[in-house]
Amino acid sequence: MWQWINRTVQEIGRELRGSTFKLIVSMGGFLILWGVVAPVGTIVWWLNQNAESLGWVTAPGSNPVSDLPQSASGAKIDCYIVFLPGIGNFSPDEITAGETYFLDRLVEQHQSCVAVKDVFPYSVANRDLGSERVFQPLWKLARDNDELLGSVLIPLRNLWRFAISSDYRYRPVYSMGIADTIVDRMNAAHPISKQRINLILISTSGGAQVALGVTPYLAEWLNARLTVVSIGGAFDGKAGFDQVDHIYHFQGQQDLVPTLGYVLFPSRWNWTVGSPINQAFRQGRFTVCSSGSHEHSGDKGYFGTAIAPNNRPYVEQTIDQVAQLPIWSINQSLVSQCLQRSTQ
């Protein structure tokens, strides 16, 4: 027995001295360093702003969008669908084919809406990863070797931004930067009217946390009804729940990522009765829905093209679920409605 224990200890010692262990330690140290410097971009962005650009100093009776022109087109656009993708994305203009199809179909069905597809929720300046000079060679390598590095390093990097968005110390600045980008890209998609608009933030994965974080600023800057639609999203249950008019959260039966968010954040727990999410749930402003047999991502994910058990593509299930919500007309009442209800 003692010989076996001694031999096992020696084998473990040799393994610890080996290259595999050194690689693991090196990667661990790199990730810790990465996390330490992650807020730097947000702080630099903040220091480069001035009071006027942040909306702190404005002309009397004005706001950040009050002087934007009315629409000159024949179509009456009063609805904006702003899409915030998951942590696997690389740049503002890189969403998957399934996500593009999803947004295009929603716009086809609701012609008073325009889709805003170029907001990168993991960069306060809305820049792709290739613009980060220090890590630029790493991101190029990760993008060129998607299966080996891109599927690991890029989500890890963006996960740190998710952490910043959920950190009370950095969230106000980070969320203000993303909100500023959203207003800019909305106006680029179609000039924002001074009349009341219907603003729908559709998000997936870590984008849901960012979407909820920006709502206090969008509610202040815009004359809008604010709705957040989380599709397999992860969020802390604090940010945004007091400002948004309604939150719909969809979760697939095979998706464990949103459940992980529930486990990690105490404010999500049912017995934390005073948390913003639980108050919104009791007030009927937070609705949880089962979307079907979706996984978190991939061909069987919410935007996947594989055929589901009902003989329709998974992305079509998601379209059906979102399209039936009472959110598409600003005159509709935001009631708790979905095809399949679920508990929080």
PDB file of C-alpha atoms in Angstrom, residues 20-268:
ATOM      1  CA  THR A  20       2.115  20.002 -19.667  1.00  0.00           C
ATOM      2  CA  PHE A  21       1.960  21.397 -16.161  1.00  0.00           C
ATOM      3  CA  LYS A  22       4.195  24.313 -17.109  1.00  0.00           C
ATOM      4  CA  LEU A  23       1.862  25.074 -20.003  1.00  0.00           C
ATOM      5  CA  ILE A  24      -1.181  24.994 -17.710  1.00  0.00           C
ATOM      6  CA  VAL A  25       0.526  27.304 -15.195  1.00  0.00           C
ATOM      7  CA  SER A  26       1.589  29.670 -17.970  1.00  0.00           C
ATOM      8  CA  MET A  27      -1.939  29.812 -19.387  1.00  0.00           C
ATOM      9  CA  GLY A  28      -3.366  30.353 -15.913  1.00  0.00           C
ATOM     10  CA  GLY A  29      -0.971  33.216 -15.286  1.00  0.00           C
ATOM     11  CA  PHE A  30      -1.790  34.690 -18.685  1.00  0.00           C
ATOM     12  CA  LEU A  31      -5.530  34.592 -17.961  1.00  0.00           C
ATOM     13  CA  ILE A  32      -5.026  36.267 -14.572  1.00  0.00           C
ATOM     14  CA  LEU A  33      -2.916  39.008 -16.186  1.00  0.00           C
ATOM     15  CA  TRP A  34      -5.539  39.308 -18.892  1.00  0.00           C
ATOM     16  CA  GLY A  35      -8.210  39.831 -16.282  1.00  0.00           C
ATOM     17  CA  VAL A  36      -6.164  42.469 -14.490  1.00  0.00           C
ATOM     18  CA  VAL A  37      -5.697  44.564 -17.645  1.00  0.00           C
ATOM     19  CA  ALA A  38      -9.223  43.957 -18.994  1.00  0.00           C
ATOM     20  CA  PRO A  39     -10.671  47.197 -17.502  1.00  0.00           C
ATOM     21  CA  VAL A  40      -7.880  49.307 -19.003  1.00  0.00           C
ATOM     22  CA  GLY A  41      -9.680  49.799 -22.315  1.00  0.00           C
ATOM     23  CA  THR A  42     -12.784  51.006 -20.511  1.00  0.00           C
ATOM     24  CA  ILE A  43     -10.771  53.425 -18.370  1.00  0.00           C
ATOM     25  CA  VAL A  44      -8.894  54.779 -21.407  1.00  0.00           C
ATOM     26  CA  TRP A  45     -12.176  55.315 -23.238  1.00  0.00           C
ATOM     27  CA  TRP A  46     -13.527  57.178 -20.206  1.00  0.00           C
ATOM     28  CA  LEU A  47     -10.483  59.442 -19.972  1.00  0.00           C
ATOM     29  CA  ASN A  48     -10.783  60.347 -23.651  1.00  0.00           C
ATOM     30  CA  GLN A  49     -14.356  61.609 -23.231  1.00  0.00           C
ATOM     31  CA  ASN A  50     -15.435  65.077 -22.207  1.00  0.00           C
ATOM     32  CA  ALA A  51     -18.496  66.278 -20.341  1.00  0.00           C
ATOM     33  CA  GLU A  52     -20.373  67.163 -23.530  1.00  0.00           C
ATOM     34  CA  SER A  53     -19.751  63.830 -25.236  1.00  0.00           C
ATOM     35  CA  LEU A  54     -20.948  62.024 -22.114  1.00  0.00           C
ATOM     36  CA  GLY A  55     -24.178  63.996 -22.056  1.00  0.00           C
ATOM     37  CA  TRP A  56     -23.343  65.845 -18.837  1.00  0.00           C
ATOM     38  CA  VAL A  57     -23.245  69.273 -20.510  1.00  0.00           C
ATOM     39  CA  THR A  58     -25.978  69.981 -23.056  1.00  0.00           C
ATOM     40  CA  ALA A  59     -27.819  72.971 -24.312  1.00  0.00           C
ATOM     41  CA  PRO A  60     -30.958  73.886 -22.342  1.00  0.00           C
ATOM     42  CA  GLY A  61     -33.912  71.690 -23.269  1.00  0.00           C
ATOM     43  CA  SER A  62     -31.819  69.301 -25.344  1.00  0.00           C
ATOM     44  CA  ASN A  63     -30.716  65.693 -24.970  1.00  0.00           C
ATOM     45  CA  PRO A  64     -28.205  63.458 -26.812  1.00  0.00           C
ATOM     46  CA  VAL A  65     -30.646  62.700 -29.670  1.00  0.00           C
ATOM     47  CA  SER A  66     -33.108  65.602 -29.680  1.00  0.00           C
ATOM     48  CA  ASP A  67     -31.516  67.245 -32.698  1.00  0.00           C
ATOM     49  CA  LEU A  68     -31.422  64.127 -34.866  1.00  0.00           C
ATOM     50  CA  PRO A  69     -33.460  64.548 -38.072  1.00  0.00           C
ATOM     51  CA  GLN A  70     -36.900  63.067 -38.616  1.00  0.00           C
ATOM     52  CA  SER A  71     -37.205  60.275 -41.144  1.00  0.00           C
ATOM     53  CA  ALA A  72     -37.554  61.536 -44.714  1.00  0.00           C
ATOM     54  CA  SER A  73     -38.479  58.132 -46.151  1.00  0.00           C
ATOM     55  CA  GLY A  74     -41.997  57.008 -46.955  1.00  0.00           C
ATOM     56  CA  ALA A  75     -41.930  54.118 -44.506  1.00  0.00           C
ATOM     57  CA  LYS A  76     -42.767  54.947 -40.937  1.00  0.00           C
ATOM     58  CA  ILE A  77     -39.969  53.498 -38.835  1.00  0.00           C
ATOM     59  CA  ASP A  78     -40.674  53.615 -35.130  1.00  0.00           C
ATOM     60  CA  CYS A  79     -39.085  50.320 -34.058  1.00  0.00           C
ATOM     61  CA  TYR A  80     -35.421  49.399 -33.622  1.00  0.00           C
ATOM     62  CA  ILE A  81     -34.182  45.850 -33.094  1.00  0.00           C
ATOM     63  CA  VAL A  82     -30.679  46.075 -31.608  1.00  0.00           C
ATOM     64  CA  PHE A  83     -28.876  42.731 -31.553  1.00  0.00           C
ATOM     65  CA  LEU A  84     -26.119  42.042 -29.003  1.00  0.00           C
ATOM     66  CA  PRO A  85     -24.367  38.742 -29.814  1.00  0.00           C
ATOM     67  CA  GLY A  86     -22.684  36.168 -27.585  1.00  0.00           C
ATOM     68  CA  ILE A  87     -19.112  35.919 -26.350  1.00  0.00           C
ATOM     69  CA  GLY A  88     -17.855  34.020 -29.399  1.00  0.00           C
ATOM     70  CA  ASN A  89     -17.929  37.068 -31.674  1.00  0.00           C
ATOM     71  CA  PHE A  90     -14.814  38.815 -32.955  1.00  0.00           C
ATOM     72  CA  SER A  91     -16.022  42.165 -34.300  1.00  0.00           C
ATOM     73  CA  PRO A  92     -19.041  44.505 -34.700  1.00  0.00           C
ATOM     74  CA  ASP A  93     -19.812  43.236 -38.215  1.00  0.00           C
ATOM     75  CA  GLU A  94     -19.439  39.516 -37.564  1.00  0.00           C
ATOM     76  CA  ILE A  95     -22.631  37.748 -36.568  1.00  0.00           C
ATOM     77  CA  THR A  96     -23.470  34.242 -37.700  1.00  0.00           C
ATOM     78  CA  ALA A  97     -25.552  33.378 -40.756  1.00  0.00           C
ATOM     79  CA  GLY A  98     -28.297  32.069 -38.470  1.00  0.00           C
ATOM     80  CA  GLU A  99     -28.379  35.300 -36.468  1.00  0.00           C
ATOM     81  CA  THR A 100     -28.558  37.342 -39.695  1.00  0.00           C
ATOM     82  CA  TYR A 101     -31.399  35.160 -40.972  1.00  0.00           C
ATOM     83  CA  PHE A 102     -33.221  35.544 -37.645  1.00  0.00           C
ATOM     84  CA  LEU A 103     -33.043  39.349 -37.738  1.00  0.00           C
ATOM     85  CA  ASP A 104     -33.938  39.573 -41.426  1.00  0.00           C
ATOM     86  CA  ARG A 105     -37.044  37.456 -40.879  1.00  0.00           C
ATOM     87  CA  LEU A 106     -38.182  39.616 -37.968  1.00  0.00           C
ATOM     88  CA  VAL A 107     -37.801  42.759 -40.085  1.00  0.00           C
ATOM     89  CA  GLU A 108     -39.744  41.121 -42.913  1.00  0.00           C
ATOM     90  CA  GLN A 109     -42.593  40.341 -40.538  1.00  0.00           C
ATOM     91  CA  HIS A 110     -42.519  43.766 -38.850  1.00  0.00           C
ATOM     92  CA  GLN A 111     -41.808  46.388 -41.494  1.00  0.00           C
ATOM     93  CA  SER A 112     -41.948  49.304 -39.089  1.00  0.00           C
ATOM     94  CA  CYS A 113     -38.689  47.953 -37.596  1.00  0.00           C
ATOM     95  CA  VAL A 114     -35.059  48.222 -38.629  1.00  0.00           C
ATOM     96  CA  ALA A 115     -32.335  45.880 -37.383  1.00  0.00           C
ATOM     97  CA  VAL A 116     -29.088  47.167 -35.881  1.00  0.00           C
ATOM     98  CA  LYS A 117     -26.504  44.402 -36.318  1.00  0.00           C
ATOM     99  CA  ASP A 118     -23.190  46.194 -35.839  1.00  0.00           C
ATOM    100  CA  VAL A 119     -22.903  46.682 -32.076  1.00  0.00           C
ATOM    101  CA  PHE A 120     -20.032  44.753 -30.476  1.00  0.00           C
ATOM    102  CA  PRO A 121     -20.960  44.438 -26.788  1.00  0.00           C
ATOM    103  CA  TYR A 122     -17.428  43.419 -25.759  1.00  0.00           C
ATOM    104  CA  SER A 123     -15.687  46.645 -26.770  1.00  0.00           C
ATOM    105  CA  VAL A 124     -16.583  49.970 -25.201  1.00  0.00           C
ATOM    106  CA  ALA A 125     -15.302  51.672 -28.376  1.00  0.00           C
ATOM    107  CA  ASN A 126     -17.118  49.200 -30.696  1.00  0.00           C
ATOM    108  CA  ARG A 127     -13.862  47.977 -32.245  1.00  0.00           C
ATOM    109  CA  ASP A 128     -12.953  44.461 -33.284  1.00  0.00           C
ATOM    110  CA  LEU A 129     -10.292  42.481 -31.467  1.00  0.00           C
ATOM    111  CA  GLY A 130      -7.777  43.134 -34.217  1.00  0.00           C
ATOM    112  CA  SER A 131      -7.619  46.781 -33.120  1.00  0.00           C
ATOM    113  CA  GLU A 132      -6.020  45.814 -29.789  1.00  0.00           C
ATOM    114  CA  ARG A 133      -2.369  46.487 -30.580  1.00  0.00           C
ATOM    115  CA  VAL A 134      -0.852  44.537 -27.721  1.00  0.00           C
ATOM    116  CA  PHE A 135      -2.764  41.340 -28.428  1.00  0.00           C
ATOM    117  CA  GLN A 136      -3.257  41.844 -32.179  1.00  0.00           C
ATOM    118  CA  PRO A 137      -0.959  38.945 -33.216  1.00  0.00           C
ATOM    119  CA  LEU A 138      -2.756  36.654 -30.769  1.00  0.00           C
ATOM    120  CA  TRP A 139      -6.214  37.536 -32.130  1.00  0.00           C
ATOM    121  CA  LYS A 140      -5.037  37.098 -35.714  1.00  0.00           C
ATOM    122  CA  LEU A 141      -3.694  33.675 -34.815  1.00  0.00           C
ATOM    123  CA  ALA A 142      -6.934  32.793 -33.015  1.00  0.00           C
ATOM    124  CA  ARG A 143      -9.064  33.913 -35.940  1.00  0.00           C
ATOM    125  CA  ASP A 144      -6.975  31.987 -38.463  1.00  0.00           C
ATOM    126  CA  ASN A 145      -7.131  28.856 -36.299  1.00  0.00           C
ATOM    127  CA  ASP A 146     -10.753  28.976 -35.225  1.00  0.00           C
ATOM    128  CA  GLU A 147     -11.119  25.329 -34.253  1.00  0.00           C
ATOM    129  CA  LEU A 148      -7.929  25.273 -32.168  1.00  0.00           C
ATOM    130  CA  LEU A 149      -7.650  28.735 -30.620  1.00  0.00           C
ATOM    131  CA  GLY A 150     -10.547  30.919 -31.721  1.00  0.00           C
ATOM    132  CA  SER A 151     -13.179  28.771 -30.052  1.00  0.00           C
ATOM    133  CA  VAL A 152     -11.334  29.106 -26.717  1.00  0.00           C
ATOM    134  CA  LEU A 153      -9.376  32.366 -26.557  1.00  0.00           C
ATOM    135  CA  ILE A 154     -11.981  34.697 -28.061  1.00  0.00           C
ATOM    136  CA  PRO A 155     -14.797  33.575 -25.696  1.00  0.00           C
ATOM    137  CA  LEU A 156     -12.378  33.825 -22.751  1.00  0.00           C
ATOM    138  CA  ARG A 157     -11.416  37.363 -23.718  1.00  0.00           C
ATOM    139  CA  ASN A 158     -15.037  38.417 -24.137  1.00  0.00           C
ATOM    140  CA  LEU A 159     -15.944  36.695 -20.893  1.00  0.00           C
ATOM    141  CA  TRP A 160     -13.738  39.222 -19.087  1.00  0.00           C
ATOM    142  CA  ARG A 161     -15.824  42.007 -20.670  1.00  0.00           C
ATOM    143  CA  PHE A 162     -18.935  40.254 -19.424  1.00  0.00           C
ATOM    144  CA  ALA A 163     -17.334  40.354 -15.971  1.00  0.00           C
ATOM    145  CA  ILE A 164     -16.665  44.093 -16.332  1.00  0.00           C
ATOM    146  CA  SER A 165     -20.279  44.669 -17.322  1.00  0.00           C
ATOM    147  CA  SER A 166     -21.463  42.860 -14.184  1.00  0.00           C
ATOM    148  CA  ASP A 167     -18.916  44.550 -11.867  1.00  0.00           C
ATOM    149  CA  TYR A 168     -20.481  47.497 -10.015  1.00  0.00           C
ATOM    150  CA  ARG A 169     -17.161  49.391 -10.133  1.00  0.00           C
ATOM    151  CA  TYR A 170     -16.797  49.402 -13.929  1.00  0.00           C
ATOM    152  CA  ARG A 171     -20.351  48.781 -15.134  1.00  0.00           C
ATOM    153  CA  PRO A 172     -21.495  52.454 -15.209  1.00  0.00           C
ATOM    154  CA  VAL A 173     -18.635  53.546 -17.479  1.00  0.00           C
ATOM    155  CA  TYR A 174     -18.675  50.421 -19.638  1.00  0.00           C
ATOM    156  CA  SER A 175     -22.449  50.513 -20.065  1.00  0.00           C
ATOM    157  CA  MET A 176     -22.401  54.216 -20.924  1.00  0.00           C
ATOM    158  CA  GLY A 177     -19.914  53.541 -23.730  1.00  0.00           C
ATOM    159  CA  ILE A 178     -21.990  50.707 -25.174  1.00  0.00           C
ATOM    160  CA  ALA A 179     -25.186  52.785 -24.877  1.00  0.00           C
ATOM    161  CA  ASP A 180     -23.492  55.603 -26.789  1.00  0.00           C
ATOM    162  CA  THR A 181     -22.569  53.127 -29.524  1.00  0.00           C
ATOM    163  CA  ILE A 182     -26.143  51.801 -29.667  1.00  0.00           C
ATOM    164  CA  VAL A 183     -27.589  55.282 -30.189  1.00  0.00           C
ATOM    165  CA  ASP A 184     -24.989  56.003 -32.873  1.00  0.00           C
ATOM    166  CA  ARG A 185     -25.681  52.765 -34.772  1.00  0.00           C
ATOM    167  CA  MET A 186     -29.450  53.210 -34.427  1.00  0.00           C
ATOM    168  CA  ASN A 187     -29.190  56.618 -36.022  1.00  0.00           C
ATOM    169  CA  ALA A 188     -26.976  55.181 -38.771  1.00  0.00           C
ATOM    170  CA  ALA A 189     -29.561  52.488 -39.517  1.00  0.00           C
ATOM    171  CA  HIS A 190     -32.390  55.040 -39.603  1.00  0.00           C
ATOM    172  CA  PRO A 191     -32.582  58.606 -38.216  1.00  0.00           C
ATOM    173  CA  ILE A 192     -34.111  58.528 -34.757  1.00  0.00           C
ATOM    174  CA  SER A 193     -37.407  60.359 -34.513  1.00  0.00           C
ATOM    175  CA  LYS A 194     -38.256  62.743 -31.696  1.00  0.00           C
ATOM    176  CA  GLN A 195     -41.512  60.848 -31.352  1.00  0.00           C
ATOM    177  CA  ARG A 196     -41.718  57.884 -28.993  1.00  0.00           C
ATOM    178  CA  ILE A 197     -40.012  54.819 -30.458  1.00  0.00           C
ATOM    179  CA  ASN A 198     -40.095  51.104 -29.768  1.00  0.00           C
ATOM    180  CA  LEU A 199     -36.609  49.888 -28.794  1.00  0.00           C
ATOM    181  CA  ILE A 200     -36.106  46.115 -28.576  1.00  0.00           C
ATOM    182  CA  LEU A 201     -32.737  44.847 -27.358  1.00  0.00           C
ATOM    183  CA  ILE A 202     -32.330  41.208 -28.423  1.00  0.00           C
ATOM    184  CA  SER A 203     -29.326  39.528 -26.878  1.00  0.00           C
ATOM    185  CA  THR A 204     -27.810  36.109 -26.489  1.00  0.00           C
ATOM    186  CA  SER A 205     -25.300  34.613 -24.066  1.00  0.00           C
ATOM    187  CA  GLY A 206     -23.172  37.326 -22.389  1.00  0.00           C
ATOM    188  CA  GLY A 207     -24.795  40.010 -24.533  1.00  0.00           C
ATOM    189  CA  ALA A 208     -27.832  39.846 -22.239  1.00  0.00           C
ATOM    190  CA  GLN A 209     -25.820  41.277 -19.330  1.00  0.00           C
ATOM    191  CA  VAL A 210     -24.598  44.131 -21.521  1.00  0.00           C
ATOM    192  CA  ALA A 211     -28.116  44.779 -22.853  1.00  0.00           C
ATOM    193  CA  LEU A 212     -29.499  45.134 -19.348  1.00  0.00           C
ATOM    194  CA  GLY A 213     -26.561  47.311 -18.297  1.00  0.00           C
ATOM    195  CA  VAL A 214     -27.220  49.943 -20.989  1.00  0.00           C
ATOM    196  CA  THR A 215     -30.927  50.398 -20.282  1.00  0.00           C
ATOM    197  CA  PRO A 216     -30.548  53.173 -17.642  1.00  0.00           C
ATOM    198  CA  TYR A 217     -28.742  55.364 -20.186  1.00  0.00           C
ATOM    199  CA  LEU A 218     -31.032  54.548 -23.105  1.00  0.00           C
ATOM    200  CA  ALA A 219     -34.048  55.263 -20.908  1.00  0.00           C
ATOM    201  CA  GLU A 220     -32.567  58.680 -20.072  1.00  0.00           C
ATOM    202  CA  TRP A 221     -31.420  59.621 -23.568  1.00  0.00           C
ATOM    203  CA  LEU A 222     -34.266  58.303 -25.724  1.00  0.00           C
ATOM    204  CA  ASN A 223     -38.020  58.716 -25.807  1.00  0.00           C
ATOM    205  CA  ALA A 224     -38.527  54.972 -26.077  1.00  0.00           C
ATOM    206  CA  ARG A 225     -40.335  51.949 -24.755  1.00  0.00           C
ATOM    207  CA  LEU A 226     -37.550  49.573 -23.748  1.00  0.00           C
ATOM    208  CA  THR A 227     -37.864  45.802 -24.066  1.00  0.00           C
ATOM    209  CA  VAL A 228     -35.067  43.285 -23.535  1.00  0.00           C
ATOM    210  CA  VAL A 229     -35.322  39.829 -25.101  1.00  0.00           C
ATOM    211  CA  SER A 230     -32.718  37.426 -23.731  1.00  0.00           C
ATOM    212  CA  ILE A 231     -32.170  34.302 -25.844  1.00  0.00           C
ATOM    213  CA  GLY A 232     -30.116  31.903 -23.776  1.00  0.00           C
ATOM    214  CA  GLY A 233     -28.673  34.904 -21.955  1.00  0.00           C
ATOM    215  CA  ALA A 234     -26.614  35.060 -18.768  1.00  0.00           C
ATOM    216  CA  PHE A 235     -27.021  38.040 -16.417  1.00  0.00           C
ATOM    217  CA  ASP A 236     -26.590  39.018 -12.782  1.00  0.00           C
ATOM    218  CA  GLY A 237     -30.172  40.019 -12.009  1.00  0.00           C
ATOM    219  CA  LYS A 238     -29.283  43.539 -10.862  1.00  0.00           C
ATOM    220  CA  ALA A 239     -28.547  45.855 -13.782  1.00  0.00           C
ATOM    221  CA  GLY A 240     -31.386  47.283 -15.839  1.00  0.00           C
ATOM    222  CA  PHE A 241     -34.368  45.635 -14.205  1.00  0.00           C
ATOM    223  CA  ASP A 242     -35.602  48.893 -12.696  1.00  0.00           C
ATOM    224  CA  GLN A 243     -35.472  50.823 -15.981  1.00  0.00           C
ATOM    225  CA  VAL A 244     -36.652  48.365 -18.649  1.00  0.00           C
ATOM    226  CA  ASP A 245     -40.375  48.067 -19.395  1.00  0.00           C
ATOM    227  CA  HIS A 246     -40.267  44.270 -19.799  1.00  0.00           C
ATOM    228  CA  ILE A 247     -37.718  41.456 -19.999  1.00  0.00           C
ATOM    229  CA  TYR A 248     -38.413  38.177 -21.796  1.00  0.00           C
ATOM    230  CA  HIS A 249     -35.909  35.416 -21.157  1.00  0.00           C
ATOM    231  CA  PHE A 250     -35.868  32.308 -23.386  1.00  0.00           C
ATOM    232  CA  GLN A 251     -33.994  29.176 -22.414  1.00  0.00           C
ATOM    233  CA  GLY A 252     -33.610  25.929 -24.345  1.00  0.00           C
ATOM    234  CA  GLN A 253     -34.102  22.588 -22.659  1.00  0.00           C
ATOM    235  CA  GLN A 254     -30.526  21.539 -23.523  1.00  0.00           C
ATOM    236  CA  ASP A 255     -28.893  24.858 -22.613  1.00  0.00           C
ATOM    237  CA  LEU A 256     -27.154  24.986 -19.233  1.00  0.00           C
ATOM    238  CA  VAL A 257     -25.411  28.355 -19.627  1.00  0.00           C
ATOM    239  CA  PRO A 258     -28.334  30.478 -18.316  1.00  0.00           C
ATOM    240  CA  THR A 259     -28.648  28.063 -15.391  1.00  0.00           C
ATOM    241  CA  LEU A 260     -24.985  28.694 -14.590  1.00  0.00           C
ATOM    242  CA  GLY A 261     -25.755  32.398 -14.342  1.00  0.00           C
ATOM    243  CA  TYR A 262     -28.554  31.606 -11.911  1.00  0.00           C
ATOM    244  CA  VAL A 263     -26.133  29.601  -9.750  1.00  0.00           C
ATOM    245  CA  LEU A 264     -23.320  32.172  -9.760  1.00  0.00           C
ATOM    246  CA  PHE A 265     -25.275  35.334  -8.948  1.00  0.00           C
ATOM    247  CA  PRO A 266     -27.058  35.414  -5.542  1.00  0.00           C
ATOM    248  CA  SER A 267     -29.374  38.176  -6.763  1.00  0.00           C
ATOM    249  CA  ARG A 268     -30.902  35.593  -9.111  1.00  0.00           C
TER     250      ARG A 268
END
